[in-house]
Tab-separated table of C-alpha atoms in Angstrom:
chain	number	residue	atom	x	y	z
W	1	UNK	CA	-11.353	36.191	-4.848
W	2	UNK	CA	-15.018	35.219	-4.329
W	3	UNK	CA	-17.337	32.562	-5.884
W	4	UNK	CA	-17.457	28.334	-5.670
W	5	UNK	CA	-15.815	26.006	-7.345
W	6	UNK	CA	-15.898	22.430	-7.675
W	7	UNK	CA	-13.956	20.165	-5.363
W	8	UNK	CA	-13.401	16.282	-5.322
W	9	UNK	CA	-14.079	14.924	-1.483
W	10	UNK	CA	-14.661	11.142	-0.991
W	11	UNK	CA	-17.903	10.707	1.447
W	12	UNK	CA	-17.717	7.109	1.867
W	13	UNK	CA	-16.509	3.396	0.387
W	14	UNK	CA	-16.842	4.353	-2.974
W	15	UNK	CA	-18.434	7.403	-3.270
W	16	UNK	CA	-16.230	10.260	-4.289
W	17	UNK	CA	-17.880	13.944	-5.323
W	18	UNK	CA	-17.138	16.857	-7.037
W	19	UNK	CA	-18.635	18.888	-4.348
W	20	UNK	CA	-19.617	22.707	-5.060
W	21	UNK	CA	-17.571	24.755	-2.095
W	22	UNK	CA	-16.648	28.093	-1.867
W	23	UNK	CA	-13.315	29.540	-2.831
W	24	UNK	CA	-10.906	29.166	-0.465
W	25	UNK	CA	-9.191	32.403	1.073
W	26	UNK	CA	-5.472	32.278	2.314
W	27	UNK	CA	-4.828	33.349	5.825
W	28	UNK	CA	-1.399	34.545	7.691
W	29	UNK	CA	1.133	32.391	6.360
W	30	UNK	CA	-1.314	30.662	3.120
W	31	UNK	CA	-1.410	31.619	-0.392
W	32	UNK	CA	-3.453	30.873	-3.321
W	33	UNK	CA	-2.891	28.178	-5.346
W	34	UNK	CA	-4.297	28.157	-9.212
W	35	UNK	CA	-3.743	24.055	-9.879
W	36	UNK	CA	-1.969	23.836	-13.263
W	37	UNK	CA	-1.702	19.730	-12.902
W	38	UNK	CA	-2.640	17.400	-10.331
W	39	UNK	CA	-1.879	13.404	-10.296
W	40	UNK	CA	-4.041	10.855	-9.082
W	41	UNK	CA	-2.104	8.688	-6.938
W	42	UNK	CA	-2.959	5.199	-5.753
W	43	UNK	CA	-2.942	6.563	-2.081
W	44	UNK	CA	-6.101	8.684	-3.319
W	45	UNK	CA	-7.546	5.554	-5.018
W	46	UNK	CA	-7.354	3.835	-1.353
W	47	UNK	CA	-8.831	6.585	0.287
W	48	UNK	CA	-11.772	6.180	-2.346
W	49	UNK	CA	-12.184	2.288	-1.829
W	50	UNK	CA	-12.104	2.623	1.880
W	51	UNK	CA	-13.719	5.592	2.679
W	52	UNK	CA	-11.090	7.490	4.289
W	53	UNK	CA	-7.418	7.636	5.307
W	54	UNK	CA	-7.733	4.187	6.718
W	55	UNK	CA	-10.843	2.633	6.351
W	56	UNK	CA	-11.746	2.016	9.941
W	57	UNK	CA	-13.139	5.272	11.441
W	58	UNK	CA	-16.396	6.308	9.452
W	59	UNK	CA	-15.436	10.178	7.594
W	60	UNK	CA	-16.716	12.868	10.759
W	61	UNK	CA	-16.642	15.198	7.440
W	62	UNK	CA	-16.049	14.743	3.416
W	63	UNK	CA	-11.730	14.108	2.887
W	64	UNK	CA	-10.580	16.395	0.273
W	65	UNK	CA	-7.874	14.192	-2.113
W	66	UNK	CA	-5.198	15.397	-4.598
W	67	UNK	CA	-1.699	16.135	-2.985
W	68	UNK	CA	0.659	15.701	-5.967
W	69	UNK	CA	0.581	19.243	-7.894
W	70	UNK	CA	2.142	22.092	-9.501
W	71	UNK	CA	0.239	25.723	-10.631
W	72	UNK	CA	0.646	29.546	-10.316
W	73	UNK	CA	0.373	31.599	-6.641
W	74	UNK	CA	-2.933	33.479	-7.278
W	75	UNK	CA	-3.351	35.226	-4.101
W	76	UNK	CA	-0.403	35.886	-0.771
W	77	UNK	CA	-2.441	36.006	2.739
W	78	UNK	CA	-0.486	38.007	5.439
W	79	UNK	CA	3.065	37.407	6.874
W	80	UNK	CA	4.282	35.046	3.647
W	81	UNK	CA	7.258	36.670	2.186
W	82	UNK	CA	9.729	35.501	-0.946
W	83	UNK	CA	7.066	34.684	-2.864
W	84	UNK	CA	4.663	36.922	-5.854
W	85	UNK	CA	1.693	36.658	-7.364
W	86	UNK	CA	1.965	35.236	-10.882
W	87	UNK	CA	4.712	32.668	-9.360
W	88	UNK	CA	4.447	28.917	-10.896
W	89	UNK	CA	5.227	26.348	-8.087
W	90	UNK	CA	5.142	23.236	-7.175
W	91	UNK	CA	4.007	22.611	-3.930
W	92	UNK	CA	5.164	19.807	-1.042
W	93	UNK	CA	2.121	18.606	0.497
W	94	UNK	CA	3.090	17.620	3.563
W	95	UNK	CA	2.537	20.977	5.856
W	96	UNK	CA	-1.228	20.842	6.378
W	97	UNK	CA	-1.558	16.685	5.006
W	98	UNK	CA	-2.843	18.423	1.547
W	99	UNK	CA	-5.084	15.638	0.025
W	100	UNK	CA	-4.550	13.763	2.958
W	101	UNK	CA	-6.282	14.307	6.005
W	102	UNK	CA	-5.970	17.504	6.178
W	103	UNK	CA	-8.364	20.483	5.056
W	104	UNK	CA	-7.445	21.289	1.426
W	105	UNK	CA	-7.099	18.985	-1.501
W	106	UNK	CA	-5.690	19.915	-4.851
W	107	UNK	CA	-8.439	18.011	-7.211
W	108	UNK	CA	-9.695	21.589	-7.833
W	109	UNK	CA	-8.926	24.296	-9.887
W	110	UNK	CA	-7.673	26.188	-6.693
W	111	UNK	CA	-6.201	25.438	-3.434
W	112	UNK	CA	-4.910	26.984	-0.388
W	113	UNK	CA	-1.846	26.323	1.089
W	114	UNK	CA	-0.778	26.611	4.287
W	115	UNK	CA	2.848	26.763	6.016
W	116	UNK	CA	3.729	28.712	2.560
W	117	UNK	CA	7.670	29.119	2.885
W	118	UNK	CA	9.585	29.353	-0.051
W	119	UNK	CA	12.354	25.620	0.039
W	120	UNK	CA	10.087	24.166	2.408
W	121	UNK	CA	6.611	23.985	0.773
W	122	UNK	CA	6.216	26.047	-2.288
W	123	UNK	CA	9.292	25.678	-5.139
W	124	UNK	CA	9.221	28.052	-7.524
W	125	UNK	CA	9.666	26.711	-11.029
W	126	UNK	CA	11.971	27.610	-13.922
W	127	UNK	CA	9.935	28.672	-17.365
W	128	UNK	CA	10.755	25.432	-19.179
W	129	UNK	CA	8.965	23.144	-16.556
W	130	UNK	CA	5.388	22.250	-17.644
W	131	UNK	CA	3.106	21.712	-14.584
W	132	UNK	CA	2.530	18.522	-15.741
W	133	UNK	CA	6.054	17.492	-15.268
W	134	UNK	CA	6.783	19.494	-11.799
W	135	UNK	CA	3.658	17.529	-10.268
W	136	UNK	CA	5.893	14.503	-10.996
W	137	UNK	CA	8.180	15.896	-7.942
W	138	UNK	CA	5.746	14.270	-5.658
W	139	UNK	CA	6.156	10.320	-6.428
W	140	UNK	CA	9.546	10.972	-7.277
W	141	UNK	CA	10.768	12.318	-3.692
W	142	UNK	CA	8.387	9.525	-2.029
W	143	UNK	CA	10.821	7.044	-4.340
W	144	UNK	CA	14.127	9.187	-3.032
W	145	UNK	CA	12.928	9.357	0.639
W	146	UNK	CA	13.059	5.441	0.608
W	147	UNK	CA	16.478	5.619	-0.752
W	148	UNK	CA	17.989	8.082	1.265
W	149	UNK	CA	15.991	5.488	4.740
W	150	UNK	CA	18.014	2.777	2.704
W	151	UNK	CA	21.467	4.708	2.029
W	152	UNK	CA	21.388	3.450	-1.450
W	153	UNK	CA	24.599	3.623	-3.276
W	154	UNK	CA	25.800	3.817	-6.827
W	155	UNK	CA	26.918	0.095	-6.661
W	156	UNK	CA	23.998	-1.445	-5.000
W	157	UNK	CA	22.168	-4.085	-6.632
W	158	UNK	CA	18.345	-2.751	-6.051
W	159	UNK	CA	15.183	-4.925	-6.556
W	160	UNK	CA	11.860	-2.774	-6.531
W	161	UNK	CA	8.614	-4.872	-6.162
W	162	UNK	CA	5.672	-3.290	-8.332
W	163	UNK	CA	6.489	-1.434	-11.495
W	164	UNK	CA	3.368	1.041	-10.793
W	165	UNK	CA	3.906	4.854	-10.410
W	166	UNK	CA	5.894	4.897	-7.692
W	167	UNK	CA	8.330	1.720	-8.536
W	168	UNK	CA	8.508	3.296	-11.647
W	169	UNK	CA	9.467	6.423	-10.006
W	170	UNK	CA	12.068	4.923	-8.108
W	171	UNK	CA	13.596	3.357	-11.042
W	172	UNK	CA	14.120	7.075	-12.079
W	173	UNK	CA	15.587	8.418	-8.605
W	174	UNK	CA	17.681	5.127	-8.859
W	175	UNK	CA	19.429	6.185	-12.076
W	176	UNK	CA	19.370	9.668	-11.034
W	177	UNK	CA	21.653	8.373	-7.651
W	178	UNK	CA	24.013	6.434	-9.888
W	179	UNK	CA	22.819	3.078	-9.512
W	180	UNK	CA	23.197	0.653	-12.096
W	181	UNK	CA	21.413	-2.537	-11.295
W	182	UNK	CA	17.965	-2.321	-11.286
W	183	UNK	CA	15.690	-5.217	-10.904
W	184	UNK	CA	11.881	-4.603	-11.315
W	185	UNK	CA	9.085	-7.401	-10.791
W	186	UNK	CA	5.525	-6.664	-11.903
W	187	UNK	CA	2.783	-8.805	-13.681
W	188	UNK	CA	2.161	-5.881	-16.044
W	189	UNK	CA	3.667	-6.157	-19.050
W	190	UNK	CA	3.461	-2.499	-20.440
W	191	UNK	CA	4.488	-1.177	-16.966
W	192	UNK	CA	7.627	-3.277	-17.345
W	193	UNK	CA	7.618	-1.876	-20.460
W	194	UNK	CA	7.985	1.660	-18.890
W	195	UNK	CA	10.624	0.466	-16.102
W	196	UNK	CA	12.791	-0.364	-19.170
W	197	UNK	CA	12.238	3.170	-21.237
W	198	UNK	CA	13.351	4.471	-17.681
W	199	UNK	CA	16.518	2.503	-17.080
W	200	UNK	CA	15.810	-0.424	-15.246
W	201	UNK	CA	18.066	-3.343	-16.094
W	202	UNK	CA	15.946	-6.198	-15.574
W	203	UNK	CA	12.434	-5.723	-15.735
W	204	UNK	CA	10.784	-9.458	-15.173
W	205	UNK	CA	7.270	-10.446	-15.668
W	206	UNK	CA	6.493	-12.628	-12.133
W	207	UNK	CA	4.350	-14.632	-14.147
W	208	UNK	CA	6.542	-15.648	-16.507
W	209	UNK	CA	9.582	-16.309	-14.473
W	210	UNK	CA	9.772	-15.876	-9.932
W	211	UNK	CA	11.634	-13.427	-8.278
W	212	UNK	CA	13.865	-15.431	-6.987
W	213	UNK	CA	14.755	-17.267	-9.915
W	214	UNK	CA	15.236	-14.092	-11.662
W	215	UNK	CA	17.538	-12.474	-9.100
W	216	UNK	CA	19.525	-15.976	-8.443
W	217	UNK	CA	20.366	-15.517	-12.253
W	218	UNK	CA	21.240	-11.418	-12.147
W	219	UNK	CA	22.517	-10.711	-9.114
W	220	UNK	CA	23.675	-14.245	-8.072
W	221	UNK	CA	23.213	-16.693	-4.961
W	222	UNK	CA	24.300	-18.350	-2.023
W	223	UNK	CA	23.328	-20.305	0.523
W	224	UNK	CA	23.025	-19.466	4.253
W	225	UNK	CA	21.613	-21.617	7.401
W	226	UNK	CA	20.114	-24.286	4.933
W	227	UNK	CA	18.451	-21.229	3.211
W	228	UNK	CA	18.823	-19.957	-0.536
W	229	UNK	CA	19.900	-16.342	-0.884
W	230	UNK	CA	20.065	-13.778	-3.679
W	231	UNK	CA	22.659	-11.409	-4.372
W	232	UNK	CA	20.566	-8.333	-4.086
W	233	UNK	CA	21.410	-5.569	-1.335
W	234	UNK	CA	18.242	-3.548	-1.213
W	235	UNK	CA	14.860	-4.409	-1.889
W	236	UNK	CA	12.091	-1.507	-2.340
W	237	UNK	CA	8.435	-2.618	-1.652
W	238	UNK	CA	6.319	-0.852	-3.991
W	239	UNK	CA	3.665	-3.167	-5.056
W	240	UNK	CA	1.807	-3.475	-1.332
W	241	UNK	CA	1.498	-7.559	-2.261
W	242	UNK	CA	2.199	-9.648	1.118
W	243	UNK	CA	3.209	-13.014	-1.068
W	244	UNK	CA	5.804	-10.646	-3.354
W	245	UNK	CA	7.052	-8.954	0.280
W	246	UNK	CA	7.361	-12.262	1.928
W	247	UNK	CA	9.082	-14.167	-0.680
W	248	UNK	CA	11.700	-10.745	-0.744
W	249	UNK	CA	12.481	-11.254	2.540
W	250	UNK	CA	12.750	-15.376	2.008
W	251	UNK	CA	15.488	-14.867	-0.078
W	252	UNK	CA	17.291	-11.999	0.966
W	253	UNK	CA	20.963	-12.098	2.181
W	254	UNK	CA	22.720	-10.781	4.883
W	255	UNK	CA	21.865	-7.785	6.293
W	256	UNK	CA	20.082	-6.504	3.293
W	257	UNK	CA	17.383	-3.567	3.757
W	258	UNK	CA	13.948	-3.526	2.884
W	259	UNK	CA	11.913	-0.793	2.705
W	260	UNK	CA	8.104	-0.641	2.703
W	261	UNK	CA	6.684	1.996	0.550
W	262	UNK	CA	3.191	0.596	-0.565
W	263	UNK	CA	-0.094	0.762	1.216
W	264	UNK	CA	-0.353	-2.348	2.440
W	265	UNK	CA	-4.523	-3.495	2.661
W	266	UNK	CA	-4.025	-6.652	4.386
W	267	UNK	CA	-1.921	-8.021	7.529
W	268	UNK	CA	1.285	-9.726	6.102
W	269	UNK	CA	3.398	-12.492	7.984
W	270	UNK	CA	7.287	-11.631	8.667
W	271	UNK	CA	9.436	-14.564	9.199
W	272	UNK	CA	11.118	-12.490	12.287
W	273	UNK	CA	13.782	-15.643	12.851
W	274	UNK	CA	15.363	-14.785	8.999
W	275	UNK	CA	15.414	-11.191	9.900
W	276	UNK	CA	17.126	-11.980	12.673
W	277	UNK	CA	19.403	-14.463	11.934
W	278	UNK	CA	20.125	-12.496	9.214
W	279	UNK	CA	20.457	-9.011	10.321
W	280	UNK	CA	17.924	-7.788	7.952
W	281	UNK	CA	16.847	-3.913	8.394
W	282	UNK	CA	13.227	-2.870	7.443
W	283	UNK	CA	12.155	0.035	7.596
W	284	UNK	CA	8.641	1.868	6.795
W	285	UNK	CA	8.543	5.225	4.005
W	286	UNK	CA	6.242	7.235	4.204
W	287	UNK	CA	7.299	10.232	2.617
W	288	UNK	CA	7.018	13.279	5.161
W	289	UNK	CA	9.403	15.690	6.347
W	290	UNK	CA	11.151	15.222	2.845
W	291	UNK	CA	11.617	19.070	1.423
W	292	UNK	CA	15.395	18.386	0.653
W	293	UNK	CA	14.122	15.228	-1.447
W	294	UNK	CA	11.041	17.389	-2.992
W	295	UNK	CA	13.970	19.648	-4.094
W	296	UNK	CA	16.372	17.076	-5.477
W	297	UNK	CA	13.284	15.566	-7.214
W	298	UNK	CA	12.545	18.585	-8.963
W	299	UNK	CA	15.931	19.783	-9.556
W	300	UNK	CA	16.436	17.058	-11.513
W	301	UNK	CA	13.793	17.284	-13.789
W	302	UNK	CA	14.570	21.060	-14.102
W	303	UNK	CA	17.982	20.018	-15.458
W	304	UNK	CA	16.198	17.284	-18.103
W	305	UNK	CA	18.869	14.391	-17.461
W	306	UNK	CA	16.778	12.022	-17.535
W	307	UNK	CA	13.805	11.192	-19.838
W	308	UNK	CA	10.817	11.008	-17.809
W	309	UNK	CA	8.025	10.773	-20.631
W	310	UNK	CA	7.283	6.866	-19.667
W	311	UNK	CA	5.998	7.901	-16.107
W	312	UNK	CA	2.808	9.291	-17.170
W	313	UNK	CA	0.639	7.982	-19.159
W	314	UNK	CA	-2.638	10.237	-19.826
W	315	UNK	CA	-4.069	14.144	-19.297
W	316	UNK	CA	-7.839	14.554	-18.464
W	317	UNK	CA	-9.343	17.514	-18.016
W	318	UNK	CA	-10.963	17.542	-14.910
W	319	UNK	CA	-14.627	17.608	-15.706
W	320	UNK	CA	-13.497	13.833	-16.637
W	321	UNK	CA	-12.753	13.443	-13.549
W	322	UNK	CA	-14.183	10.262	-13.152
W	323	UNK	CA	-13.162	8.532	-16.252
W	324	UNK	CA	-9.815	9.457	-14.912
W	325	UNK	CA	-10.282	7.728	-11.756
W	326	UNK	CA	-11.224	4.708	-13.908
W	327	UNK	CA	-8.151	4.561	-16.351
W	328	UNK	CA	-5.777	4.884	-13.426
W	329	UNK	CA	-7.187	2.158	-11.271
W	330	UNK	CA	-6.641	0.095	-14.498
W	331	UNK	CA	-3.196	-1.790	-14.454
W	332	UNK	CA	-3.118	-2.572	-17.759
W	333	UNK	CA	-3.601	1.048	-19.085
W	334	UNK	CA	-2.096	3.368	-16.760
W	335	UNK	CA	1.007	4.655	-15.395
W	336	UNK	CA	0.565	8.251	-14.177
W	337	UNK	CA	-2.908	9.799	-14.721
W	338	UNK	CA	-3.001	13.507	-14.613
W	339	UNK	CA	-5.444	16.157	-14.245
W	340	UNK	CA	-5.967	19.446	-16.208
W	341	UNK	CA	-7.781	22.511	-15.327
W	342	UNK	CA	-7.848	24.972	-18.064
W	343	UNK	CA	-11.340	24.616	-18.556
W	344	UNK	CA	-12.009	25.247	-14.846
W	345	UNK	CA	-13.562	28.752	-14.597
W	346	UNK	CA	-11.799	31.279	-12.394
């Protein structure tokens, strides 16, 4: 395939493009990817702000963004096998750092893939699956991976701080494990809106009532060296909020786990003599190395056992790309924001 297309790259704090690049071509072991759907994801609204992966380093060249996405193999390069042309996928982005750091980036109507093995990076997708819904496999395995760090089980009682897209996509992995007992905290009141549609059992508005009085009164209390603790085995940091993350560790008991799943902008303190005296395991997620999750993540929506309608929240095409970008950096409006490309020349 030959010609240009349009491509979104951030260049600096603030200043994202839709740059006009050539088509890519795949290479031994790449296909072709036409993008059906592509989410924004608040990891690409970082980048944005900061100017790059982490802010520090000025960009050496333009970062292409957009790693969570489904669409249809439109060309095989050399040595790629199990796989046609004409194939709808979803794609795990983490061969290559797709849309993060790496060379390709799927806000485009096409994108290359690289380290193209069927089960490992490409997942082939059953007729009924809109690409919409399959680009959903993303935030839901970077919800699983955290529970699977955690060894979550069915009767853990699970608080998850941030009802954004991903706390809102671990409410769903949650249910889809078996738990029951799902705590939520946001100051959003239609995202706790959405937790609830998905299963979460207590969905609390921080502003209305604290954390720690709401999980004294759902998952009970105690008291330990002086100290008030809640019932709550595992905690899920999803909100990236140092005063939400500290006060979760304040309060929880013995030998809970906490994992971190948000970008965290800012340095946070750790009261390391409460982790200690109480045994308390933390542990980062950052979502790589997860194809067994991607494929749990999809398999479940493939099998429709849970409704997942709540998670997103608006389609733009992408020649609204920016207006896009807008409503999902707005709390209040958004949940998942997801970009089309049918109007995206070939």
């Amino acid at each position: 395939m030959n010609g240009t297309m349009r491509l979104a790259r951030v260049h600096g704090p603030g200043d994202v493009r839709l740059d006009q690049v050539d088509l890519p071509r795949p290479g031994p072991g790449e296909i072709l990817v036409r993008v059906g759907a592509c989410g924004i994801c608040g990891s690409d609204l970082s980048y944005i702000a900061q100017g790059g992966l982490g802010g520090v380093e000025p960009l050496n060249a333009p970062l292409p963004i957009g790693h969570e996405f489904a669409g249809t193999v439109a060309a095989i390069g050399p040595d790629v096998s199990g796989i046609d042309i004409g194939t709808r996928v979803a794609v795990n982005p983490d061969h290559g750092f797709i849309g993060g750091g790496g060379p390709d980036g799927a806000m485009a109507p096409f994108i290359r893939v690289s380290g193209a093995v069927v089960g490992e990076t490409l997942f082939p997708l059953p007729d009924h699956v809109s690409f919409d819904a399959a680009a959903l496999a993303e935030p839901l395995s970077v919800g699983l991976h955290a529970l699977k760090i955690m060894q979550v089980q069915p009767q853990d009682k699970v608080a998850i701080l941030g009802a954004g897209p991903i706390g809102l996509c671990t409410v769903a992995m949650l249910r889809h494990l078996g738990v029951r007992d799902i705590a939520i905290f946001d100051r959003v009141e239609s995202r706790l809106e959405r937790a609830r549609a998905l299963g979460a059992t207590l969905a609390c508005n921080v502003d209305r009532e604290s954390m720690t009085d709401a999980l004294s009164r759902a998952h009970g209390h105690g008291e330990r060296f002086g100290s008030l603790y809640v019932g709550t085995d595992v905690f899920i940091d999803a909100a990236g909020a140092p005063a939400a993350l500290t006060e979760a560790i304040g309060i929880a008991p013995y030998r809970a786990r906490i994992a971190i799943v948000a970008l965290h902008k800012k340095h946070c303190p750790i009261d390391l003599w409460r982790m200690m005296a109480n045994e308390i395991h933390m542990s980062g997620s950052i979502a790589v190395d997860r194809a067994a999750e991607f494929g749990e993540a999809l398999t479940m929506i493939a099998n429709g056992q849970q409704d997942l309608n709540s998670l997103i929240s608006h389609h733009f095409d992408f020649g609204d790309f920016h207006e896009a970008l807008s409503v999902a950096a707005d709390a209040d409006r958004s949940a998942k924001v997801m970009l089309t490309f049918e109007k995206e020349a070939a």
